[in-house]
Coordinates of N, CA, C and O in Angstrom, one line a residue:
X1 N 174.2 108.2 87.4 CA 175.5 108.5 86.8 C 176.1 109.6 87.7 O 175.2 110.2 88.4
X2 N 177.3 110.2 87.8 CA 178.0 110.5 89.3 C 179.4 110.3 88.5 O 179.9 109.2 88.1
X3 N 180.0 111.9 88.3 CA 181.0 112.2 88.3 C 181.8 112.5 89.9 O 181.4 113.4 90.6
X4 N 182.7 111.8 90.4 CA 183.2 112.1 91.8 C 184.0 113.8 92.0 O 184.5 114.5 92.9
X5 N 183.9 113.9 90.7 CA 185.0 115.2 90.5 C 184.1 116.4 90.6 O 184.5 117.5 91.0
X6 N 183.0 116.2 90.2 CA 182.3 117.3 89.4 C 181.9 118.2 90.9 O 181.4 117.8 92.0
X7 N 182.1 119.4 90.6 CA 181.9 120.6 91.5 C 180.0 121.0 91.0 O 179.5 121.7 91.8
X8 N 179.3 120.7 90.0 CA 178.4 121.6 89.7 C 177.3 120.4 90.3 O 176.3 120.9 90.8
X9 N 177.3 119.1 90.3 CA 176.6 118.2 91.0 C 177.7 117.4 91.9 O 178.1 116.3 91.5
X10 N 178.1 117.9 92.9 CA 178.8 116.7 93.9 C 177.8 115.2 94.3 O 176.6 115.0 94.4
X11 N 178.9 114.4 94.5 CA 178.5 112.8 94.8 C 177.7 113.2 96.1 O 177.2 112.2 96.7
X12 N 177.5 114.1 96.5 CA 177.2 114.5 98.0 C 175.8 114.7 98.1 O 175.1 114.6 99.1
X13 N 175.4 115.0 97.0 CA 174.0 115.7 96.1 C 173.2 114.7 95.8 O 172.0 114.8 96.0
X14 N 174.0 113.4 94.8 CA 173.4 112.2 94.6 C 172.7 111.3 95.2 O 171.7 110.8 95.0
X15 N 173.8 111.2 96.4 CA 173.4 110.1 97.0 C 172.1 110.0 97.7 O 171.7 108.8 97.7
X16 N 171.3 110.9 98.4 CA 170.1 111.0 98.4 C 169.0 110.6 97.8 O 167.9 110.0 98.1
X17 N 169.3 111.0 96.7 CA 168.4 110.8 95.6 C 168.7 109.2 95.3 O 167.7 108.4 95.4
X18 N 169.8 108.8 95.0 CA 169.7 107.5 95.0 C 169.3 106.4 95.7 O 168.9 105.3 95.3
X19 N 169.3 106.9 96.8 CA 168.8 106.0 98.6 C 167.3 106.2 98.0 O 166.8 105.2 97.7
X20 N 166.6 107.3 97.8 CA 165.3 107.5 97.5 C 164.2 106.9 96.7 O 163.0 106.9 96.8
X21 N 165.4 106.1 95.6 CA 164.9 105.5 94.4 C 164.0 104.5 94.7 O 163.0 104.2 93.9
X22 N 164.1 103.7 96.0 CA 164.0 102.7 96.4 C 163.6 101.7 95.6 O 162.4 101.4 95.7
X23 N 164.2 101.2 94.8 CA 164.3 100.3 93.7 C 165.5 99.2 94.1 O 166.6 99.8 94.3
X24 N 165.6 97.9 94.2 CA 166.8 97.3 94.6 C 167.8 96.7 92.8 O 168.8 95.9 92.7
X25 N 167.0 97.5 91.9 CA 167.6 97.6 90.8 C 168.6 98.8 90.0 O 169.2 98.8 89.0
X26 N 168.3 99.7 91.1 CA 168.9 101.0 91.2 C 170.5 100.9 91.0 O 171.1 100.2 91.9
X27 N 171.4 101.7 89.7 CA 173.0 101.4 89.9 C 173.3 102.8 89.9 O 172.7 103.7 89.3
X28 N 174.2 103.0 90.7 CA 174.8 104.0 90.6 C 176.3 103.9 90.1 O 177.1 103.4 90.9
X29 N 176.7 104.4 88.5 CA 177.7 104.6 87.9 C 178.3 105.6 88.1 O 177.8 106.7 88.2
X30 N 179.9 105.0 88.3 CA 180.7 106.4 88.2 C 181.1 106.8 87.0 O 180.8 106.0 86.0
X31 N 181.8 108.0 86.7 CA 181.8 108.4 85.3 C 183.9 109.5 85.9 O 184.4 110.5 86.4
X32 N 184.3 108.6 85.4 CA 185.7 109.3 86.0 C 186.0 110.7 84.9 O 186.7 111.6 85.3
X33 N 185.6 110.7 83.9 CA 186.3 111.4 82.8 C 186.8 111.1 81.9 O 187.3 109.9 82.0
X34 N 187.1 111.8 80.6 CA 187.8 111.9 79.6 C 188.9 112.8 79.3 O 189.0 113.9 79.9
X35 N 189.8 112.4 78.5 CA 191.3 113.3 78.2 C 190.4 113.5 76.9 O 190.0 112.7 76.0
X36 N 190.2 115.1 77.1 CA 189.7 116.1 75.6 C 189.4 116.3 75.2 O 189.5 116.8 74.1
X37 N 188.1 116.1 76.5 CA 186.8 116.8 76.7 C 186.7 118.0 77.1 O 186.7 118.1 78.4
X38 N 186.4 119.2 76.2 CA 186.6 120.6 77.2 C 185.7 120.6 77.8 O 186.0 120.9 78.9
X39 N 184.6 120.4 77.5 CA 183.3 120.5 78.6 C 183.0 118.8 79.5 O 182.4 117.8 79.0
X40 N 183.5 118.9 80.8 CA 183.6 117.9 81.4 C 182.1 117.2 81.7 O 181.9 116.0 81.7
X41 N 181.3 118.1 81.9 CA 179.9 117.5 82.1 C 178.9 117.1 81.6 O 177.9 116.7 82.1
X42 N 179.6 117.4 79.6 CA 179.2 116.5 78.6 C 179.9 114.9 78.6 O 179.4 114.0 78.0
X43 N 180.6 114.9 78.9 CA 182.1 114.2 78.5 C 181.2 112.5 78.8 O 181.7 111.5 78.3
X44 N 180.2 112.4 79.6 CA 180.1 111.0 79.9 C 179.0 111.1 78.2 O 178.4 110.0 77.9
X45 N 178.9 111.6 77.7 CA 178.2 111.8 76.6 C 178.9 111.8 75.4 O 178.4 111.6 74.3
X46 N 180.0 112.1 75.5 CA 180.8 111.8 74.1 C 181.9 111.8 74.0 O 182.6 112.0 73.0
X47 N 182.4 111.5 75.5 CA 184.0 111.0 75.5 C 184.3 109.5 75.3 O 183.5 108.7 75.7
X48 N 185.5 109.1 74.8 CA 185.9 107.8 74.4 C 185.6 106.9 75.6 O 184.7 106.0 75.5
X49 N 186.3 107.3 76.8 CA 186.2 106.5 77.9 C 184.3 106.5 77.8 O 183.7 105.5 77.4
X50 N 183.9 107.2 78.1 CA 182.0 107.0 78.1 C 181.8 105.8 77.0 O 181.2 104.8 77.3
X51 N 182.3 106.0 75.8 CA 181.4 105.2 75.1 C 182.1 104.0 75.1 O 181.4 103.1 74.6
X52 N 183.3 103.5 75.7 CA 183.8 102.2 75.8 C 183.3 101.9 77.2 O 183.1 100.7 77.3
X53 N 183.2 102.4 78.0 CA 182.7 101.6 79.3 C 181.7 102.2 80.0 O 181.1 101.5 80.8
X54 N 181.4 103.1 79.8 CA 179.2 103.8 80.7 C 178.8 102.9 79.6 O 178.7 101.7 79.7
X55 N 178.3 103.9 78.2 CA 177.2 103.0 77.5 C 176.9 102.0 77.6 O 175.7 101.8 77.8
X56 N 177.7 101.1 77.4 CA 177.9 99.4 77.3 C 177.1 99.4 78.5 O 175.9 99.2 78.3
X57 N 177.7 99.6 79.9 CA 176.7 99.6 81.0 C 175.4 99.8 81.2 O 174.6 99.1 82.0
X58 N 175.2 100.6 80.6 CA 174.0 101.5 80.5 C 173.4 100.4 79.5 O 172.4 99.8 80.0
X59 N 173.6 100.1 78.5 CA 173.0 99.7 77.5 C 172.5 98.0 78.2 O 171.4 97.7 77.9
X60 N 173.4 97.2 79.1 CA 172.8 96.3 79.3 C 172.2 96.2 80.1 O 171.6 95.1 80.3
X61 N 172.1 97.5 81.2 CA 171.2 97.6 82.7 C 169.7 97.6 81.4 O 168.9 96.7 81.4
X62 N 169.4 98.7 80.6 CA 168.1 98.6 79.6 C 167.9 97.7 79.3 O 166.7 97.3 79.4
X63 N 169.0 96.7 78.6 CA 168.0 95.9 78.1 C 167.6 94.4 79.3 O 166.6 93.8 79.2
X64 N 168.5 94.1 80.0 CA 168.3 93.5 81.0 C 166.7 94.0 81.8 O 166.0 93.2 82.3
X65 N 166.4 95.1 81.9 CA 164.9 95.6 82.5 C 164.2 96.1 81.7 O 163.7 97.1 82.3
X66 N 163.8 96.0 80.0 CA 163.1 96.7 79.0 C 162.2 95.4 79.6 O 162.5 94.5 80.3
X67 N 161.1 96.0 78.8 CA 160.0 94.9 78.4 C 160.3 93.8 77.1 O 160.7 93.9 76.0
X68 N 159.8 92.8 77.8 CA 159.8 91.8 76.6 C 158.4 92.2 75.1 O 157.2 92.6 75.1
X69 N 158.9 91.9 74.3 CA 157.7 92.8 73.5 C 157.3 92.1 72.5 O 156.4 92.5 71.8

């Protein structure tokens, strides 16, 4: 997850780490922001935009690679 805006983890920071994963299942989401979120670096956490389009993402990258049980 990779805010392009964010000054306290730049995309510049990530991207290593991502190359690193070496997983070819590995996604890297962007997270653009929310309108009214004062704290921007919660915001993929409980901004509107997060929960209508990260989660969902998120939610079917898990279950698409959970274990079958």
């Amino acid at each position: 997850m990779v805010d392009p805006r964010s000054r306290l983890v730049p995309l510049e920071a990530v991207l290593p780490f991502h190359a690193a994963v070496g997983s070819g299942d590995a996604q890297l989401l962007r997270y653009e922001g929310d309108v009214g979120v004062a704290l921007q670096h919660v915001g993929v956490l409980v901004g509107r935009r997060a929960h209508r389009e990260v989660w969902p993402r998120i939610l079917r990258w898990l279950d698409a690679h959970g274990e079958a049980g």
